[in-house]
Amino acid sequence: KAGVTQTPRYLIKTRGQQVTLSCSPISGHRSVSWYQQTPGQGLQFLFEYFSETQRNKGNFPGRFSGRQFSNSRSEMNVSTLELGDSALYLCASRDTTATNEKLFFGSGTQLSVL
Amino acid sequence: AQKVTQAQTEISVVEKEDVTLDCVYETRDTTYYLFWYKQPPSGELVFLIRRNSFDEQNEISGRYSWNFQKSTSSFNFTITASQVVDSAVYFCARRDNNDMRFGAGTRLTVKP
């Protein structure tokens, strides 16, 4: 099986712009969650989607949003980018039929906001 | 916010030494899951272990072992006879009904 695929791998944007990141989960995994990783704040949970519905949301402003499609692929959008949004954005998928709650992570999208 | 605390920011050991990474978690839920993930220099997080809140048995997997103590809300991770390939950032995490929360990570450097 292919792993979790995130595109693009690197992205450079300027303040005020908006960005959309994409995540394709492992085939059969219906849960997709997003995380922001920065040197200062560590790994922070953004939100989780299951069957096209947001299940949980972390403590991030409304500029951060996401969605999930019927094929379980997910996108994350950040509007009105700020310098502090520069981070590695990680996507993870999970097989909700399994009992181990194991997350499979992608390699991430490195976003730089200038 | 219900935190996950990894008090050790960085640890450096010499190969073959044993090392323990500490993790203390908070949660209001009675059902929750605890995890350890490894992030090698390549960047991709790799699952190591998951425990649920009802299973306090310690676990050993090769050179890795985990000590879960509900009474102290701790879930510590020990690497026995460390190797250079163990060098990575290790994250402890807790999943409950509200969210998935990670600790700040412990950077482990194993020197030859």
PDB file of C-alpha atoms in Angstrom:
ATOM      1  CA  LYS A   1       0.000   0.000   0.000  1.00  0.00           C
ATOM      2  CA  ALA A   2       1.175   3.503  -0.686  1.00  0.00           C
ATOM      3  CA  GLY A   3       1.788   5.656   2.364  1.00  0.00           C
ATOM      4  CA  VAL A   4       0.266   8.991   3.229  1.00  0.00           C
ATOM      5  CA  THR A   5       1.038  11.454   0.469  1.00  0.00           C
ATOM      6  CA  GLN A   6       1.244  15.175   1.033  1.00  0.00           C
ATOM      7  CA  THR A   7       1.622  17.781  -1.668  1.00  0.00           C
ATOM      8  CA  PRO A   8       3.391  20.025  -2.221  1.00  0.00           C
ATOM      9  CA  ARG A   9       6.535  19.166  -0.293  1.00  0.00           C
ATOM     10  CA  TYR A  10       7.660  22.790  -0.040  1.00  0.00           C
ATOM     11  CA  LEU A  11       5.778  26.031  -0.410  1.00  0.00           C
ATOM     12  CA  ILE A  12       6.770  29.663  -0.187  1.00  0.00           C
ATOM     13  CA  LYS A  13       4.094  32.307   0.226  1.00  0.00           C
ATOM     14  CA  THR A  14       3.928  35.932   1.275  1.00  0.00           C
ATOM     15  CA  ARG A  15       1.942  37.471   4.089  1.00  0.00           C
ATOM     16  CA  GLY A  16      -1.712  37.941   3.319  1.00  0.00           C
ATOM     17  CA  GLN A  17      -1.891  35.173   0.750  1.00  0.00           C
ATOM     18  CA  GLN A  18      -3.811  31.988   1.199  1.00  0.00           C
ATOM     19  CA  VAL A  19      -2.609  28.421   0.752  1.00  0.00           C
ATOM     20  CA  THR A  20      -4.122  24.987   0.241  1.00  0.00           C
ATOM     21  CA  LEU A  21      -2.308  21.819   1.234  1.00  0.00           C
ATOM     22  CA  SER A  22      -3.334  18.363   0.118  1.00  0.00           C
ATOM     23  CA  CYS A  23      -3.225  14.982   1.787  1.00  0.00           C
ATOM     24  CA  SER A  24      -4.025  11.570   0.365  1.00  0.00           C
ATOM     25  CA  PRO A  25      -4.441   8.965   3.115  1.00  0.00           C
ATOM     26  CA  ILE A  26      -3.529   5.332   2.951  1.00  0.00           C
ATOM     27  CA  SER A  27      -6.105   3.448   0.938  1.00  0.00           C
ATOM     28  CA  GLY A  28      -8.944   2.373   3.196  1.00  0.00           C
ATOM     29  CA  HIS A  29      -8.186   4.882   5.937  1.00  0.00           C
ATOM     30  CA  ARG A  30     -11.144   7.146   6.538  1.00  0.00           C
ATOM     31  CA  SER A  31      -9.728   9.364   9.246  1.00  0.00           C
ATOM     32  CA  VAL A  32      -7.355  12.179   8.368  1.00  0.00           C
ATOM     33  CA  SER A  33      -5.861  14.579  10.876  1.00  0.00           C
ATOM     34  CA  TRP A  34      -3.640  17.608  10.462  1.00  0.00           C
ATOM     35  CA  TYR A  35      -0.829  18.909  12.662  1.00  0.00           C
ATOM     36  CA  GLN A  36       1.399  21.948  12.711  1.00  0.00           C
ATOM     37  CA  GLN A  37       4.993  21.485  13.774  1.00  0.00           C
ATOM     38  CA  THR A  38       7.206  24.430  14.702  1.00  0.00           C
ATOM     39  CA  PRO A  39      10.442  24.602  16.711  1.00  0.00           C
ATOM     40  CA  GLY A  40       8.778  26.807  19.311  1.00  0.00           C
ATOM     41  CA  GLN A  41       5.376  25.189  19.750  1.00  0.00           C
ATOM     42  CA  GLY A  42       6.177  21.607  18.835  1.00  0.00           C
ATOM     43  CA  LEU A  43       3.540  19.392  17.286  1.00  0.00           C
ATOM     44  CA  GLN A  44       0.049  20.819  17.563  1.00  0.00           C
ATOM     45  CA  PHE A  45      -3.211  19.233  16.540  1.00  0.00           C
ATOM     46  CA  LEU A  46      -5.217  21.216  14.010  1.00  0.00           C
ATOM     47  CA  PHE A  47      -8.247  19.074  13.211  1.00  0.00           C
ATOM     48  CA  GLU A  48      -9.437  15.606  12.356  1.00  0.00           C
ATOM     49  CA  TYR A  49     -11.847  14.542   9.635  1.00  0.00           C
ATOM     50  CA  PHE A  50     -13.799  11.358   9.282  1.00  0.00           C
ATOM     51  CA  SER A  51     -16.292  10.602   6.534  1.00  0.00           C
ATOM     52  CA  GLU A  52     -16.156  14.193   5.300  1.00  0.00           C
ATOM     53  CA  THR A  53     -17.039  15.569   8.752  1.00  0.00           C
ATOM     54  CA  GLN A  54     -14.788  17.413  11.144  1.00  0.00           C
ATOM     55  CA  ARG A  55     -14.662  15.421  14.373  1.00  0.00           C
ATOM     56  CA  ASN A  56     -12.275  17.417  16.519  1.00  0.00           C
ATOM     57  CA  LYS A  57     -10.588  20.756  16.269  1.00  0.00           C
ATOM     58  CA  GLY A  58      -7.516  22.110  17.984  1.00  0.00           C
ATOM     59  CA  ASN A  59      -7.001  25.611  19.276  1.00  0.00           C
ATOM     60  CA  PHE A  60      -6.269  27.459  16.044  1.00  0.00           C
ATOM     61  CA  PRO A  61      -7.898  30.571  14.600  1.00  0.00           C
ATOM     62  CA  GLY A  62     -10.604  30.371  11.975  1.00  0.00           C
ATOM     63  CA  ARG A  63      -8.046  31.169   9.269  1.00  0.00           C
ATOM     64  CA  PHE A  64      -7.197  27.485   9.426  1.00  0.00           C
ATOM     65  CA  SER A  65      -9.809  25.299   7.836  1.00  0.00           C
ATOM     66  CA  GLY A  66     -10.038  21.944   6.205  1.00  0.00           C
ATOM     67  CA  ARG A  67     -12.248  19.578   4.387  1.00  0.00           C
ATOM     68  CA  GLN A  68     -12.415  15.950   3.413  1.00  0.00           C
ATOM     69  CA  PHE A  69     -13.721  14.499   0.202  1.00  0.00           C
ATOM     70  CA  SER A  70     -15.701  11.344  -0.389  1.00  0.00           C
ATOM     71  CA  ASN A  71     -12.515   9.479  -1.340  1.00  0.00           C
ATOM     72  CA  SER A  72     -11.065  10.453   2.083  1.00  0.00           C
ATOM     73  CA  ARG A  73      -8.525  12.829   0.561  1.00  0.00           C
ATOM     74  CA  SER A  74      -8.235  15.967   2.620  1.00  0.00           C
ATOM     75  CA  GLU A  75      -7.217  19.558   2.060  1.00  0.00           C
ATOM     76  CA  MET A  76      -6.169  22.160   4.559  1.00  0.00           C
ATOM     77  CA  ASN A  77      -6.503  25.845   3.853  1.00  0.00           C
ATOM     78  CA  VAL A  78      -4.874  28.780   5.587  1.00  0.00           C
ATOM     79  CA  SER A  79      -6.123  32.219   4.648  1.00  0.00           C
ATOM     80  CA  THR A  80      -4.489  35.594   5.236  1.00  0.00           C
ATOM     81  CA  LEU A  81      -1.133  34.046   5.965  1.00  0.00           C
ATOM     82  CA  GLU A  82       1.004  35.412   8.779  1.00  0.00           C
ATOM     83  CA  LEU A  83       4.719  35.031   9.347  1.00  0.00           C
ATOM     84  CA  GLY A  84       3.992  32.798  12.313  1.00  0.00           C
ATOM     85  CA  ASP A  85       2.240  30.290  10.068  1.00  0.00           C
ATOM     86  CA  SER A  86       5.624  29.155   8.768  1.00  0.00           C
ATOM     87  CA  ALA A  87       5.800  25.538   9.831  1.00  0.00           C
ATOM     88  CA  LEU A  88       5.869  21.929   8.800  1.00  0.00           C
ATOM     89  CA  TYR A  89       2.295  20.778   8.272  1.00  0.00           C
ATOM     90  CA  LEU A  90       1.813  17.098   8.792  1.00  0.00           C
ATOM     91  CA  CYS A  91      -1.103  14.962   7.778  1.00  0.00           C
ATOM     92  CA  ALA A  92      -1.847  11.574   9.300  1.00  0.00           C
ATOM     93  CA  SER A  93      -4.344   8.905   8.431  1.00  0.00           C
ATOM     94  CA  ARG A  94      -5.834   6.203  10.602  1.00  0.00           C
ATOM     95  CA  ASP A  95      -7.679   2.986  10.022  1.00  0.00           C
ATOM     96  CA  THR A  96     -10.741   3.469  12.193  1.00  0.00           C
ATOM     97  CA  THR A  97     -11.608  -0.225  12.006  1.00  0.00           C
ATOM     98  CA  ALA A  98      -8.360  -1.127  13.721  1.00  0.00           C
ATOM     99  CA  THR A  99      -8.052  -1.082  17.488  1.00  0.00           C
ATOM    100  CA  ASN A 100      -4.534   0.260  17.713  1.00  0.00           C
ATOM    101  CA  GLU A 101      -5.371   3.921  16.996  1.00  0.00           C
ATOM    102  CA  LYS A 102      -2.116   4.074  15.065  1.00  0.00           C
ATOM    103  CA  LEU A 103      -1.452   7.189  13.023  1.00  0.00           C
ATOM    104  CA  PHE A 104       0.447   6.989   9.763  1.00  0.00           C
ATOM    105  CA  PHE A 105       2.141  10.267   8.961  1.00  0.00           C
ATOM    106  CA  GLY A 106       3.087  11.812   5.675  1.00  0.00           C
ATOM    107  CA  SER A 107       6.383  13.583   5.081  1.00  0.00           C
ATOM    108  CA  GLY A 108       4.737  16.949   5.507  1.00  0.00           C
ATOM    109  CA  THR A 109       4.520  20.227   3.650  1.00  0.00           C
ATOM    110  CA  GLN A 110       7.092  22.800   4.675  1.00  0.00           C
ATOM    111  CA  LEU A 111       5.420  26.197   4.435  1.00  0.00           C
ATOM    112  CA  SER A 112       7.487  29.358   4.537  1.00  0.00           C
ATOM    113  CA  VAL A 113       5.693  32.671   4.817  1.00  0.00           C
ATOM    114  CA  LEU A 114       7.799  35.689   3.846  1.00  0.00           C
TER     115      LEU A 114
ATOM    116  CA  ALA B   1      -5.579  22.677  28.218  1.00  0.00           C
ATOM    117  CA  GLN B   2      -4.778  19.097  29.067  1.00  0.00           C
ATOM    118  CA  LYS B   3      -1.080  18.896  28.475  1.00  0.00           C
ATOM    119  CA  VAL B   4       1.474  16.263  27.662  1.00  0.00           C
ATOM    120  CA  THR B   5       4.808  17.099  29.228  1.00  0.00           C
ATOM    121  CA  GLN B   6       8.182  15.815  28.159  1.00  0.00           C
ATOM    122  CA  ALA B   7      10.489  17.497  30.596  1.00  0.00           C
ATOM    123  CA  GLN B   8      13.681  16.461  28.850  1.00  0.00           C
ATOM    124  CA  THR B   9      14.317  18.670  25.848  1.00  0.00           C
ATOM    125  CA  GLU B  10      17.552  17.003  24.818  1.00  0.00           C
ATOM    126  CA  ILE B  11      19.428  13.934  25.946  1.00  0.00           C
ATOM    127  CA  SER B  12      22.842  12.833  24.800  1.00  0.00           C
ATOM    128  CA  VAL B  13      24.227   9.379  25.541  1.00  0.00           C
ATOM    129  CA  VAL B  14      27.043   7.198  24.341  1.00  0.00           C
ATOM    130  CA  GLU B  15      26.248   4.086  22.381  1.00  0.00           C
ATOM    131  CA  LYS B  16      25.253   1.059  24.500  1.00  0.00           C
ATOM    132  CA  GLU B  17      24.014   3.189  27.363  1.00  0.00           C
ATOM    133  CA  ASP B  18      20.435   2.806  28.524  1.00  0.00           C
ATOM    134  CA  VAL B  19      18.237   5.892  28.344  1.00  0.00           C
ATOM    135  CA  THR B  20      14.773   6.716  29.662  1.00  0.00           C
ATOM    136  CA  LEU B  21      12.529   9.349  28.141  1.00  0.00           C
ATOM    137  CA  ASP B  22       9.924  10.750  30.496  1.00  0.00           C
ATOM    138  CA  CYS B  23       6.331  11.610  29.702  1.00  0.00           C
ATOM    139  CA  VAL B  24       3.594  12.949  31.955  1.00  0.00           C
ATOM    140  CA  TYR B  25       0.092  13.488  30.616  1.00  0.00           C
ATOM    141  CA  GLU B  26      -3.133  15.155  31.674  1.00  0.00           C
ATOM    142  CA  THR B  27      -6.666  14.201  30.771  1.00  0.00           C
ATOM    143  CA  ARG B  28     -10.154  14.413  32.223  1.00  0.00           C
ATOM    144  CA  ASP B  29     -11.338  11.334  30.387  1.00  0.00           C
ATOM    145  CA  THR B  30     -11.310   7.831  31.809  1.00  0.00           C
ATOM    146  CA  THR B  31     -10.729   6.321  28.386  1.00  0.00           C
ATOM    147  CA  TYR B  32      -7.698   7.532  26.533  1.00  0.00           C
ATOM    148  CA  TYR B  33      -4.741   6.300  24.530  1.00  0.00           C
ATOM    149  CA  LEU B  34      -1.062   6.970  24.938  1.00  0.00           C
ATOM    150  CA  PHE B  35       1.539   6.810  22.207  1.00  0.00           C
ATOM    151  CA  TRP B  36       5.182   7.184  21.462  1.00  0.00           C
ATOM    152  CA  TYR B  37       6.349   8.318  18.043  1.00  0.00           C
ATOM    153  CA  LYS B  38       9.858   8.634  16.657  1.00  0.00           C
ATOM    154  CA  GLN B  39      10.853  11.382  14.240  1.00  0.00           C
ATOM    155  CA  PRO B  40      14.220  10.590  12.642  1.00  0.00           C
ATOM    156  CA  PRO B  41      16.164  13.238  10.719  1.00  0.00           C
ATOM    157  CA  SER B  42      14.181  12.365   7.595  1.00  0.00           C
ATOM    158  CA  GLY B  43      11.176  13.999   9.264  1.00  0.00           C
ATOM    159  CA  GLU B  44       8.438  11.400   8.995  1.00  0.00           C
ATOM    160  CA  LEU B  45       6.929  10.382  12.324  1.00  0.00           C
ATOM    161  CA  VAL B  46       6.975   6.670  12.975  1.00  0.00           C
ATOM    162  CA  PHE B  47       4.604   4.939  15.374  1.00  0.00           C
ATOM    163  CA  LEU B  48       6.313   3.011  18.165  1.00  0.00           C
ATOM    164  CA  ILE B  49       3.613   2.011  20.610  1.00  0.00           C
ATOM    165  CA  ARG B  50       0.074   2.648  21.777  1.00  0.00           C
ATOM    166  CA  ARG B  51      -1.425   1.835  25.178  1.00  0.00           C
ATOM    167  CA  ASN B  52      -4.999   2.305  26.270  1.00  0.00           C
ATOM    168  CA  SER B  53      -5.936   3.630  29.663  1.00  0.00           C
ATOM    169  CA  PHE B  54      -7.219   0.281  30.901  1.00  0.00           C
ATOM    170  CA  ASP B  55      -4.029  -1.608  30.236  1.00  0.00           C
ATOM    171  CA  GLU B  56      -1.258  -0.796  32.664  1.00  0.00           C
ATOM    172  CA  GLN B  57       0.929  -3.707  31.741  1.00  0.00           C
ATOM    173  CA  ASN B  58       4.435  -2.718  30.855  1.00  0.00           C
ATOM    174  CA  GLU B  59       5.605  -3.677  27.419  1.00  0.00           C
ATOM    175  CA  ILE B  60       8.907  -4.730  25.978  1.00  0.00           C
ATOM    176  CA  SER B  61       9.744  -4.842  22.314  1.00  0.00           C
ATOM    177  CA  GLY B  62      13.335  -5.701  21.622  1.00  0.00           C
ATOM    178  CA  ARG B  63      15.477  -2.930  23.073  1.00  0.00           C
ATOM    179  CA  TYR B  64      12.422  -0.760  23.731  1.00  0.00           C
ATOM    180  CA  SER B  65      10.292  -0.886  26.863  1.00  0.00           C
ATOM    181  CA  TRP B  66       7.487   1.247  28.198  1.00  0.00           C
ATOM    182  CA  ASN B  67       6.358   1.852  31.747  1.00  0.00           C
ATOM    183  CA  PHE B  68       2.763   3.077  32.137  1.00  0.00           C
ATOM    184  CA  GLN B  69       1.751   4.231  35.610  1.00  0.00           C
ATOM    185  CA  LYS B  70      -1.740   5.634  35.928  1.00  0.00           C
ATOM    186  CA  SER B  71      -1.190   6.709  39.514  1.00  0.00           C
ATOM    187  CA  THR B  72       1.436   9.216  38.405  1.00  0.00           C
ATOM    188  CA  SER B  73       0.013   9.824  34.902  1.00  0.00           C
ATOM    189  CA  SER B  74       3.312   8.796  33.399  1.00  0.00           C
ATOM    190  CA  PHE B  75       4.229   6.799  30.341  1.00  0.00           C
ATOM    191  CA  ASN B  76       8.008   6.510  30.201  1.00  0.00           C
ATOM    192  CA  PHE B  77      10.041   4.988  27.420  1.00  0.00           C
ATOM    193  CA  THR B  78      13.359   3.211  27.887  1.00  0.00           C
ATOM    194  CA  ILE B  79      15.852   2.272  25.217  1.00  0.00           C
ATOM    195  CA  THR B  80      18.298  -0.378  26.339  1.00  0.00           C
ATOM    196  CA  ALA B  81      21.772  -0.557  24.828  1.00  0.00           C
ATOM    197  CA  SER B  82      21.195   2.509  22.670  1.00  0.00           C
ATOM    198  CA  GLN B  83      22.507   2.663  19.130  1.00  0.00           C
ATOM    199  CA  VAL B  84      23.423   5.549  16.862  1.00  0.00           C
ATOM    200  CA  VAL B  85      20.333   4.803  14.751  1.00  0.00           C
ATOM    201  CA  ASP B  86      18.182   5.611  17.770  1.00  0.00           C
ATOM    202  CA  SER B  87      19.109   9.275  17.364  1.00  0.00           C
ATOM    203  CA  ALA B  88      15.846  11.094  16.700  1.00  0.00           C
ATOM    204  CA  VAL B  89      13.206  13.252  18.301  1.00  0.00           C
ATOM    205  CA  TYR B  90      10.772  11.195  20.337  1.00  0.00           C
ATOM    206  CA  PHE B  91       7.235  12.375  20.958  1.00  0.00           C
ATOM    207  CA  CYS B  92       4.836  11.186  23.584  1.00  0.00           C
ATOM    208  CA  ALA B  93       1.154  11.742  22.790  1.00  0.00           C
ATOM    209  CA  ARG B  94      -2.254  11.359  24.362  1.00  0.00           C
ATOM    210  CA  ARG B  95      -5.538  10.903  22.546  1.00  0.00           C
ATOM    211  CA  ASP B  96      -8.790  11.353  24.434  1.00  0.00           C
ATOM    212  CA  ASN B  97     -12.340  12.366  23.496  1.00  0.00           C
ATOM    213  CA  ASN B  98     -11.296  15.909  22.769  1.00  0.00           C
ATOM    214  CA  ASP B  99      -8.093  15.852  20.842  1.00  0.00           C
ATOM    215  CA  MET B 100      -4.736  14.318  20.103  1.00  0.00           C
ATOM    216  CA  ARG B 101      -2.041  16.140  22.035  1.00  0.00           C
ATOM    217  CA  PHE B 102       1.677  15.720  21.649  1.00  0.00           C
ATOM    218  CA  GLY B 103       4.484  16.544  24.007  1.00  0.00           C
ATOM    219  CA  ALA B 104       7.188  18.947  22.920  1.00  0.00           C
ATOM    220  CA  GLY B 105       9.492  16.074  22.096  1.00  0.00           C
ATOM    221  CA  THR B 106      12.834  14.887  23.417  1.00  0.00           C
ATOM    222  CA  ARG B 107      15.792  15.031  21.076  1.00  0.00           C
ATOM    223  CA  LEU B 108      17.965  11.986  21.683  1.00  0.00           C
ATOM    224  CA  THR B 109      21.500  11.939  20.381  1.00  0.00           C
ATOM    225  CA  VAL B 110      23.416   8.693  20.607  1.00  0.00           C
ATOM    226  CA  LYS B 111      27.136   9.131  20.052  1.00  0.00           C
ATOM    227  CA  PRO B 112      29.361   6.332  18.834  1.00  0.00           C
TER     228      PRO B 112
END
